[in-house]
Amino acid sequence: MPASVPQFVQRRSVEFHETDAAGLVHFTNLFRWMEGTELSFLQEREVPVLAVEAVKNSGWPRAAVHAQFLGPLRFGDTIETRLWVKKIGGSSLTYRFEIWRVKGRGAPNLAATGEITSVHVTRVKGKLRAAPLPASIRKKLK
């Protein structure tokens, strides 16, 4: 269970193009919203996304992703994507997300949950290899 106060919150409105023929949010948007919140979280902490310090050709590919709908989201709803850093490994990060409908039809409710595990990598001889997470980055993520 995440801490009661998220480490980062991003608020936005559900756009028309994010819904399906039934008028509900298409599941793929959960992943977009989680990734967008992760990116904003990293940018706010000045954590480079494509190049970490002196490590050239580095990045954060996904090792695992998961999302679960708990309630409907519709065009015009205001949502909050809440982020917690669940685990910091030797070269990986696991985030926990909650997506809340905070304004729209019905009372505010938890509409979805999810997790993303990213691995810090560098390119060695054309191949991606897991790379240790620098101490300076670890500090910014806590």
CSV table of N, CA and C in Angstrom, one decimal:
chain,number,residue,atom,x,y,z
A,1,MET,N,0.8,-1.2,0.0
A,1,MET,CA,0.0,0.0,0.0
A,1,MET,C,0.9,1.2,0.0
A,2,PRO,N,0.6,2.2,-0.9
A,2,PRO,CA,1.5,3.4,-0.9
A,2,PRO,C,1.3,4.3,0.3
A,3,ALA,N,2.3,5.1,0.5
A,3,ALA,CA,2.2,6.1,1.6
A,3,ALA,C,1.0,7.0,1.4
A,4,SER,N,0.5,7.6,2.4
A,4,SER,CA,-0.8,8.4,2.3
A,4,SER,C,-0.6,9.6,1.4
A,5,VAL,N,0.6,10.2,1.4
A,5,VAL,CA,0.9,11.4,0.6
A,5,VAL,C,1.7,11.0,-0.6
A,6,PRO,N,1.2,11.1,-1.9
A,6,PRO,CA,2.0,10.8,-3.1
A,6,PRO,C,3.2,11.7,-3.2
A,7,GLN,N,4.3,11.1,-3.8
A,7,GLN,CA,5.5,11.9,-4.1
A,7,GLN,C,5.3,12.9,-5.2
A,8,PHE,N,4.3,12.7,-6.1
A,8,PHE,CA,4.0,13.6,-7.2
A,8,PHE,C,2.6,13.4,-7.6
A,9,VAL,N,1.9,14.5,-8.0
A,9,VAL,CA,0.5,14.4,-8.5
A,9,VAL,C,0.4,15.3,-9.8
A,10,GLN,N,-0.2,14.7,-10.8
A,10,GLN,CA,-0.5,15.5,-12.0
A,10,GLN,C,-1.9,15.5,-12.3
A,11,ARG,N,-2.5,16.7,-12.5
A,11,ARG,CA,-4.0,16.8,-12.8
A,11,ARG,C,-4.2,17.2,-14.2
A,12,ARG,N,-5.2,16.6,-14.8
A,12,ARG,CA,-5.6,16.9,-16.2
A,12,ARG,C,-7.0,16.5,-16.4
A,13,SER,N,-7.5,16.9,-17.6
A,13,SER,CA,-8.9,16.5,-18.0
A,13,SER,C,-8.8,15.4,-19.1
A,14,VAL,N,-9.8,14.5,-19.0
A,14,VAL,CA,-9.9,13.5,-20.1
A,14,VAL,C,-10.3,14.1,-21.3
A,15,GLU,N,-9.6,13.9,-22.4
A,15,GLU,CA,-9.9,14.5,-23.7
A,15,GLU,C,-10.8,13.6,-24.5
A,16,PHE,N,-11.5,14.1,-25.5
A,16,PHE,CA,-12.4,13.3,-26.3
A,16,PHE,C,-11.7,12.2,-27.0
A,17,HIS,N,-10.6,12.5,-27.6
A,17,HIS,CA,-9.9,11.4,-28.4
A,17,HIS,C,-9.4,10.3,-27.5
A,18,GLU,N,-9.4,10.4,-26.2
A,18,GLU,CA,-9.0,9.4,-25.3
A,18,GLU,C,-10.1,8.4,-25.0
A,19,THR,N,-11.3,8.6,-25.5
A,19,THR,CA,-12.4,7.7,-25.3
A,19,THR,C,-12.7,6.8,-26.4
A,20,ASP,N,-13.4,5.7,-26.1
A,20,ASP,CA,-13.7,4.7,-27.2
A,20,ASP,C,-15.2,5.0,-27.6
A,21,ALA,N,-15.7,4.0,-28.5
A,21,ALA,CA,-17.0,4.2,-29.0
A,21,ALA,C,-18.1,4.2,-27.9
A,22,ALA,N,-17.8,3.6,-26.8
A,22,ALA,CA,-18.8,3.6,-25.7
A,22,ALA,C,-18.7,4.8,-24.8
A,23,GLY,N,-17.8,5.7,-25.2
A,23,GLY,CA,-17.7,7.0,-24.4
A,23,GLY,C,-16.8,6.9,-23.2
A,24,LEU,N,-16.1,5.7,-23.0
A,24,LEU,CA,-15.3,5.5,-21.9
A,24,LEU,C,-13.8,5.6,-22.3
A,25,VAL,N,-12.9,5.9,-21.3
A,25,VAL,CA,-11.5,6.0,-21.6
A,25,VAL,C,-11.0,4.7,-22.1
A,26,HIS,N,-10.2,4.7,-23.2
A,26,HIS,CA,-9.6,3.5,-23.7
A,26,HIS,C,-8.4,3.1,-22.8
A,27,PHE,N,-8.2,1.8,-22.6
A,27,PHE,CA,-7.3,1.4,-21.6
A,27,PHE,C,-5.8,1.8,-21.9
A,28,THR,N,-5.5,2.0,-23.1
A,28,THR,CA,-4.1,2.4,-23.5
A,28,THR,C,-3.7,3.8,-22.8
A,29,ASN,N,-4.7,4.6,-22.6
A,29,ASN,CA,-4.4,5.9,-22.0
A,29,ASN,C,-3.9,5.8,-20.6
A,30,LEU,N,-4.3,4.8,-19.8
A,30,LEU,CA,-3.7,4.6,-18.5
A,30,LEU,C,-2.2,4.6,-18.6
A,31,PHE,N,-1.6,3.9,-19.5
A,31,PHE,CA,-0.2,3.8,-19.7
A,31,PHE,C,0.4,5.1,-20.1
A,32,ARG,N,-0.3,5.9,-21.0
A,32,ARG,CA,0.2,7.2,-21.4
A,32,ARG,C,0.2,8.1,-20.2
A,33,TRP,N,-0.8,8.1,-19.4
A,33,TRP,CA,-0.9,9.0,-18.2
A,33,TRP,C,0.1,8.7,-17.2
A,34,MET,N,0.3,7.4,-16.9
A,34,MET,CA,1.4,7.0,-16.0
A,34,MET,C,2.7,7.4,-16.4
A,35,GLU,N,3.0,7.2,-17.7
A,35,GLU,CA,4.3,7.6,-18.2
A,35,GLU,C,4.5,9.1,-18.2
A,36,GLY,N,3.5,9.8,-18.6
A,36,GLY,CA,3.6,11.3,-18.6
A,36,GLY,C,3.8,11.8,-17.2
A,37,THR,N,3.2,11.2,-16.2
A,37,THR,CA,3.4,11.6,-14.8
A,37,THR,C,4.8,11.3,-14.3
A,38,GLU,N,5.3,10.1,-14.7
A,38,GLU,CA,6.7,9.7,-14.4
A,38,GLU,C,7.6,10.7,-15.0
A,39,LEU,N,7.4,11.1,-16.3
A,39,LEU,CA,8.3,12.1,-16.9
A,39,LEU,C,8.3,13.4,-16.2
A,40,SER,N,7.1,13.9,-15.9
A,40,SER,CA,7.0,15.2,-15.1
A,40,SER,C,7.7,15.1,-13.8
A,41,PHE,N,7.5,14.0,-13.1
A,41,PHE,CA,8.2,13.7,-11.8
A,41,PHE,C,9.7,13.8,-12.0
A,42,LEU,N,10.2,13.1,-13.0
A,42,LEU,CA,11.7,13.1,-13.2
A,42,LEU,C,12.2,14.5,-13.6
A,43,GLN,N,11.4,15.2,-14.4
A,43,GLN,CA,11.8,16.6,-14.9
A,43,GLN,C,11.8,17.5,-13.7
A,44,GLU,N,10.8,17.4,-12.8
A,44,GLU,CA,10.8,18.3,-11.6
A,44,GLU,C,12.0,18.1,-10.7
A,45,ARG,N,12.5,16.9,-10.7
A,45,ARG,CA,13.7,16.6,-9.9
A,45,ARG,C,15.0,16.7,-10.6
A,46,GLU,N,14.9,17.2,-11.9
A,46,GLU,CA,16.1,17.3,-12.7
A,46,GLU,C,16.9,16.0,-12.9
A,47,VAL,N,16.1,15.0,-13.1
A,47,VAL,CA,16.7,13.7,-13.4
A,47,VAL,C,16.7,13.5,-15.0
A,48,PRO,N,17.8,13.4,-15.6
A,48,PRO,CA,17.8,13.2,-17.1
A,48,PRO,C,17.1,12.0,-17.5
A,49,VAL,N,16.4,12.1,-18.6
A,49,VAL,CA,15.6,10.9,-19.0
A,49,VAL,C,16.4,10.1,-20.1
A,50,LEU,N,17.1,10.8,-20.9
A,50,LEU,CA,17.9,10.1,-22.0
A,50,LEU,C,19.4,10.0,-21.8
A,51,ALA,N,19.9,10.7,-20.9
A,51,ALA,CA,21.4,10.7,-20.7
A,51,ALA,C,21.6,11.0,-19.2
A,52,VAL,N,22.1,10.1,-18.5
A,52,VAL,CA,22.4,10.3,-17.1
A,52,VAL,C,23.8,10.6,-16.8
A,53,GLU,N,24.1,11.8,-16.4
A,53,GLU,CA,25.4,12.3,-16.0
A,53,GLU,C,26.4,12.0,-17.1
A,54,ALA,N,27.5,11.4,-16.8
A,54,ALA,CA,28.5,11.1,-17.8
A,54,ALA,C,28.3,9.8,-18.6
A,55,VAL,N,27.2,9.1,-18.3
A,55,VAL,CA,26.9,7.9,-19.0
A,55,VAL,C,26.2,8.2,-20.3
A,56,LYS,N,26.9,8.0,-21.4
A,56,LYS,CA,26.4,8.3,-22.7
A,56,LYS,C,25.4,7.1,-23.2
A,57,ASN,N,24.5,7.5,-24.1
A,57,ASN,CA,23.6,6.5,-24.6
A,57,ASN,C,22.8,5.7,-23.5
A,58,SER,N,22.4,6.5,-22.5
A,58,SER,CA,21.6,5.8,-21.5
A,58,SER,C,20.1,6.1,-21.6
A,59,GLY,N,19.3,5.3,-20.9
A,59,GLY,CA,17.9,5.6,-20.9
A,59,GLY,C,17.2,4.7,-19.9
A,60,TRP,N,15.8,4.7,-20.0
A,60,TRP,CA,15.0,4.0,-19.0
A,60,TRP,C,14.0,3.1,-19.7
A,61,PRO,N,14.3,2.0,-20.4
A,61,PRO,CA,13.3,1.2,-21.0
A,61,PRO,C,12.5,0.5,-19.9
A,62,ARG,N,11.3,0.1,-20.3
A,62,ARG,CA,10.3,-0.6,-19.4
A,62,ARG,C,10.7,-2.1,-19.3
A,63,ALA,N,10.7,-2.6,-18.1
A,63,ALA,CA,10.8,-4.0,-17.8
A,63,ALA,C,9.5,-4.6,-17.5
A,64,ALA,N,8.6,-3.9,-17.0
A,64,ALA,CA,7.2,-4.4,-16.6
A,64,ALA,C,6.2,-3.2,-16.5
A,65,VAL,N,5.0,-3.5,-17.0
A,65,VAL,CA,3.9,-2.5,-16.8
A,65,VAL,C,2.7,-3.2,-16.4
A,66,HIS,N,1.8,-2.6,-15.6
A,66,HIS,CA,0.6,-3.2,-15.2
A,66,HIS,C,-0.4,-2.1,-14.9
A,67,ALA,N,-1.7,-2.3,-15.3
A,67,ALA,CA,-2.7,-1.3,-15.0
A,67,ALA,C,-4.0,-2.1,-14.8
A,68,GLN,N,-4.8,-1.6,-13.9
A,68,GLN,CA,-6.1,-2.2,-13.6
A,68,GLN,C,-7.2,-1.1,-13.5
A,69,PHE,N,-8.3,-1.2,-14.3
A,69,PHE,CA,-9.4,-0.3,-14.2
A,69,PHE,C,-10.2,-0.7,-12.9
A,70,LEU,N,-10.6,0.3,-12.2
A,70,LEU,CA,-11.5,0.1,-11.0
A,70,LEU,C,-12.8,0.8,-11.1
A,71,GLY,N,-12.9,1.7,-12.1
A,71,GLY,CA,-14.1,2.5,-12.3
A,71,GLY,C,-14.0,3.2,-13.6
A,72,PRO,N,-15.2,3.6,-14.2
A,72,PRO,CA,-15.2,4.3,-15.5
A,72,PRO,C,-14.6,5.7,-15.4
A,73,LEU,N,-14.0,6.1,-16.5
A,73,LEU,CA,-13.6,7.5,-16.7
A,73,LEU,C,-14.2,7.9,-18.1
A,74,ARG,N,-14.6,9.2,-18.2
A,74,ARG,CA,-15.3,9.7,-19.4
A,74,ARG,C,-14.7,11.0,-19.8
A,75,PHE,N,-15.0,11.4,-21.0
A,75,PHE,CA,-14.6,12.7,-21.6
A,75,PHE,C,-15.1,13.8,-20.6
A,76,GLY,N,-14.1,14.7,-20.3
A,76,GLY,CA,-14.4,15.8,-19.5
A,76,GLY,C,-14.1,15.6,-18.0
A,77,ASP,N,-14.0,14.4,-17.6
A,77,ASP,CA,-13.6,14.1,-16.2
A,77,ASP,C,-12.3,14.8,-15.9
A,78,THR,N,-12.1,15.3,-14.7
A,78,THR,CA,-10.8,15.7,-14.2
A,78,THR,C,-10.2,14.6,-13.4
A,79,ILE,N,-9.0,14.2,-13.8
A,79,ILE,CA,-8.3,13.1,-13.1
A,79,ILE,C,-7.0,13.6,-12.5
A,80,GLU,N,-6.6,12.9,-11.4
A,80,GLU,CA,-5.2,13.1,-10.9
A,80,GLU,C,-4.5,11.7,-11.0
A,81,THR,N,-3.3,11.8,-11.5
A,81,THR,CA,-2.4,10.6,-11.5
A,81,THR,C,-1.4,10.8,-10.4
A,82,ARG,N,-1.5,9.9,-9.4
A,82,ARG,CA,-0.6,10.1,-8.2
A,82,ARG,C,0.5,9.0,-8.3
A,83,LEU,N,1.7,9.4,-8.0
A,83,LEU,CA,2.9,8.6,-8.1
A,83,LEU,C,3.6,8.4,-6.8
A,84,TRP,N,4.0,7.2,-6.6
A,84,TRP,CA,4.9,6.9,-5.5
A,84,TRP,C,6.1,6.1,-6.1
A,85,VAL,N,7.3,6.3,-5.6
A,85,VAL,CA,8.4,5.4,-5.9
A,85,VAL,C,8.3,4.3,-4.9
A,86,LYS,N,8.0,3.1,-5.5
A,86,LYS,CA,7.8,1.9,-4.7
A,86,LYS,C,9.1,1.2,-4.3
A,87,LYS,N,10.0,1.2,-5.3
A,87,LYS,CA,11.3,0.5,-5.0
A,87,LYS,C,12.4,1.1,-5.9
A,88,ILE,N,13.5,1.2,-5.2
A,88,ILE,CA,14.7,1.6,-6.0
A,88,ILE,C,15.7,0.5,-5.9
A,89,GLY,N,16.0,-0.2,-7.0
A,89,GLY,CA,16.9,-1.3,-7.0
A,89,GLY,C,18.3,-0.9,-7.5
A,90,GLY,N,19.1,-1.8,-7.7
A,90,GLY,CA,20.5,-1.5,-8.2
A,90,GLY,C,20.5,-0.7,-9.5
A,91,SER,N,19.7,-1.1,-10.4
A,91,SER,CA,19.6,-0.4,-11.7
A,91,SER,C,18.1,-0.1,-12.1
A,92,SER,N,17.2,-0.4,-11.2
A,92,SER,CA,15.8,-0.3,-11.6
A,92,SER,C,15.0,0.6,-10.7
A,93,LEU,N,13.9,1.1,-11.2
A,93,LEU,CA,12.9,1.8,-10.4
A,93,LEU,C,11.5,1.2,-10.6
A,94,THR,N,10.8,1.1,-9.6
A,94,THR,CA,9.4,0.7,-9.7
A,94,THR,C,8.5,1.8,-9.1
A,95,TYR,N,7.6,2.2,-9.9
A,95,TYR,CA,6.6,3.3,-9.5
A,95,TYR,C,5.3,2.6,-9.3
A,96,ARG,N,4.5,3.2,-8.4
A,96,ARG,CA,3.1,2.8,-8.1
A,96,ARG,C,2.3,4.0,-8.4
A,97,PHE,N,1.2,3.8,-9.1
A,97,PHE,CA,0.3,4.9,-9.6
A,97,PHE,C,-1.1,4.6,-9.1
A,98,GLU,N,-1.8,5.7,-8.8
A,98,GLU,CA,-3.3,5.7,-8.6
A,98,GLU,C,-3.8,6.8,-9.5
A,99,ILE,N,-4.9,6.5,-10.2
A,99,ILE,CA,-5.6,7.4,-11.1
A,99,ILE,C,-6.9,7.7,-10.5
A,100,TRP,N,-7.2,8.9,-10.0
A,100,TRP,CA,-8.4,9.2,-9.4
A,100,TRP,C,-9.3,10.2,-10.2
A,101,ARG,N,-10.5,9.9,-10.3
A,101,ARG,CA,-11.5,10.9,-10.9
A,101,ARG,C,-11.8,11.8,-9.8
A,102,VAL,N,-11.4,13.1,-9.9
A,102,VAL,CA,-11.6,14.1,-8.8
A,102,VAL,C,-12.8,15.0,-9.2
A,103,LYS,N,-13.2,15.0,-10.5
A,103,LYS,CA,-14.3,15.9,-10.9
A,103,LYS,C,-15.0,15.2,-12.1
A,104,GLY,N,-16.3,15.1,-12.1
A,104,GLY,CA,-17.0,14.5,-13.2
A,104,GLY,C,-18.3,13.9,-12.7
A,105,ARG,N,-18.7,12.9,-13.4
A,105,ARG,CA,-20.0,12.2,-13.0
A,105,ARG,C,-19.7,11.4,-11.7
A,106,GLY,N,-20.5,11.6,-10.7
A,106,GLY,CA,-20.4,10.9,-9.5
A,106,GLY,C,-19.4,11.5,-8.5
A,107,ALA,N,-19.3,10.9,-7.4
A,107,ALA,CA,-18.3,11.3,-6.4
A,107,ALA,C,-16.9,11.0,-6.8
A,108,PRO,N,-15.9,11.7,-6.3
A,108,PRO,CA,-14.5,11.3,-6.6
A,108,PRO,C,-14.2,9.9,-6.2
A,109,ASN,N,-13.5,9.2,-7.1
A,109,ASN,CA,-13.2,7.8,-6.8
A,109,ASN,C,-11.9,7.3,-7.4
A,110,LEU,N,-11.3,6.3,-6.9
A,110,LEU,CA,-10.1,5.6,-7.4
A,110,LEU,C,-10.6,4.9,-8.7
A,111,ALA,N,-10.1,5.3,-9.8
A,111,ALA,CA,-10.6,4.7,-11.1
A,111,ALA,C,-9.6,3.7,-11.7
A,112,ALA,N,-8.3,3.8,-11.3
A,112,ALA,CA,-7.3,2.8,-11.8
A,112,ALA,C,-6.1,2.8,-10.9
A,113,THR,N,-5.4,1.7,-11.0
A,113,THR,CA,-4.1,1.6,-10.3
A,113,THR,C,-3.1,1.0,-11.4
A,114,GLY,N,-1.8,1.2,-11.1
A,114,GLY,CA,-0.8,0.6,-12.0
A,114,GLY,C,0.6,0.7,-11.4
A,115,GLU,N,1.5,0.0,-12.1
A,115,GLU,CA,2.9,0.0,-11.8
A,115,GLU,C,3.7,0.0,-13.1
A,116,ILE,N,4.8,0.7,-13.0
A,116,ILE,CA,5.8,0.6,-14.1
A,116,ILE,C,7.2,0.4,-13.4
A,117,THR,N,7.9,-0.6,-14.0
A,117,THR,CA,9.3,-0.8,-13.6
A,117,THR,C,10.2,-0.5,-14.8
A,118,SER,N,11.1,0.5,-14.5
A,118,SER,CA,12.0,0.9,-15.5
A,118,SER,C,13.4,0.5,-15.1
A,119,VAL,N,14.3,0.2,-16.1
A,119,VAL,CA,15.7,-0.2,-15.8
A,119,VAL,C,16.6,0.9,-16.4
A,120,HIS,N,17.5,1.4,-15.7
A,120,HIS,CA,18.5,2.3,-16.2
A,120,HIS,C,19.5,1.5,-17.0
A,121,VAL,N,19.7,1.8,-18.3
A,121,VAL,CA,20.6,1.1,-19.2
A,121,VAL,C,21.5,2.0,-19.8
A,122,THR,N,22.6,1.4,-20.4
A,122,THR,CA,23.5,2.1,-21.2
A,122,THR,C,23.8,1.2,-22.4
A,123,ARG,N,24.2,1.8,-23.5
A,123,ARG,CA,24.5,1.0,-24.7
A,123,ARG,C,26.0,0.7,-24.7
A,124,VAL,N,26.3,-0.6,-24.8
A,124,VAL,CA,27.7,-1.1,-24.8
A,124,VAL,C,27.8,-2.0,-26.1
A,125,LYS,N,28.7,-1.6,-27.0
A,125,LYS,CA,28.9,-2.3,-28.3
A,125,LYS,C,27.6,-2.6,-29.0
A,126,GLY,N,26.7,-1.6,-29.0
A,126,GLY,CA,25.4,-1.7,-29.7
A,126,GLY,C,24.3,-2.4,-28.9
A,127,LYS,N,24.6,-2.9,-27.7
A,127,LYS,CA,23.6,-3.6,-27.0
A,127,LYS,C,23.3,-2.9,-25.7
A,128,LEU,N,22.0,-2.9,-25.3
A,128,LEU,CA,21.6,-2.3,-24.0
A,128,LEU,C,22.0,-3.2,-22.9
A,129,ARG,N,22.6,-2.6,-21.8
A,129,ARG,CA,23.0,-3.3,-20.6
A,129,ARG,C,22.5,-2.5,-19.4
A,130,ALA,N,22.0,-3.3,-18.4
A,130,ALA,CA,21.6,-2.6,-17.2
A,130,ALA,C,22.8,-1.9,-16.6
A,131,ALA,N,22.6,-0.7,-16.1
A,131,ALA,CA,23.7,0.1,-15.5
A,131,ALA,C,23.3,0.6,-14.1
A,132,PRO,N,24.3,0.6,-13.2
A,132,PRO,CA,23.9,1.0,-11.8
A,132,PRO,C,23.3,2.4,-11.8
A,133,LEU,N,22.4,2.6,-10.9
A,133,LEU,CA,21.7,3.9,-10.7
A,133,LEU,C,22.7,4.8,-10.0
A,134,PRO,N,23.1,5.9,-10.5
A,134,PRO,CA,24.1,6.8,-9.8
A,134,PRO,C,23.5,7.3,-8.5
A,135,ALA,N,24.4,7.5,-7.5
A,135,ALA,CA,23.9,7.9,-6.2
A,135,ALA,C,23.2,9.3,-6.3
A,136,SER,N,23.7,10.2,-7.2
A,136,SER,CA,23.0,11.5,-7.3
A,136,SER,C,21.6,11.3,-7.8
A,137,ILE,N,21.3,10.3,-8.6
A,137,ILE,CA,19.9,10.1,-9.0
A,137,ILE,C,19.1,9.5,-7.9
A,138,ARG,N,19.7,8.5,-7.2
A,138,ARG,CA,18.9,7.9,-6.1
A,138,ARG,C,18.5,9.0,-5.1
A,139,LYS,N,19.3,9.9,-4.8
A,139,LYS,CA,19.0,11.0,-3.9
A,139,LYS,C,17.8,11.8,-4.3
A,140,LYS,N,17.7,12.1,-5.6
A,140,LYS,CA,16.7,12.9,-6.1
A,140,LYS,C,15.3,12.2,-6.2
A,141,LEU,N,15.3,10.9,-6.1
A,141,LEU,CA,14.1,10.1,-6.2
A,141,LEU,C,13.4,9.8,-4.8
A,142,LYS,N,14.1,10.1,-3.8
A,142,LYS,CA,13.6,9.8,-2.4
A,142,LYS,C,12.7,11.0,-1.9
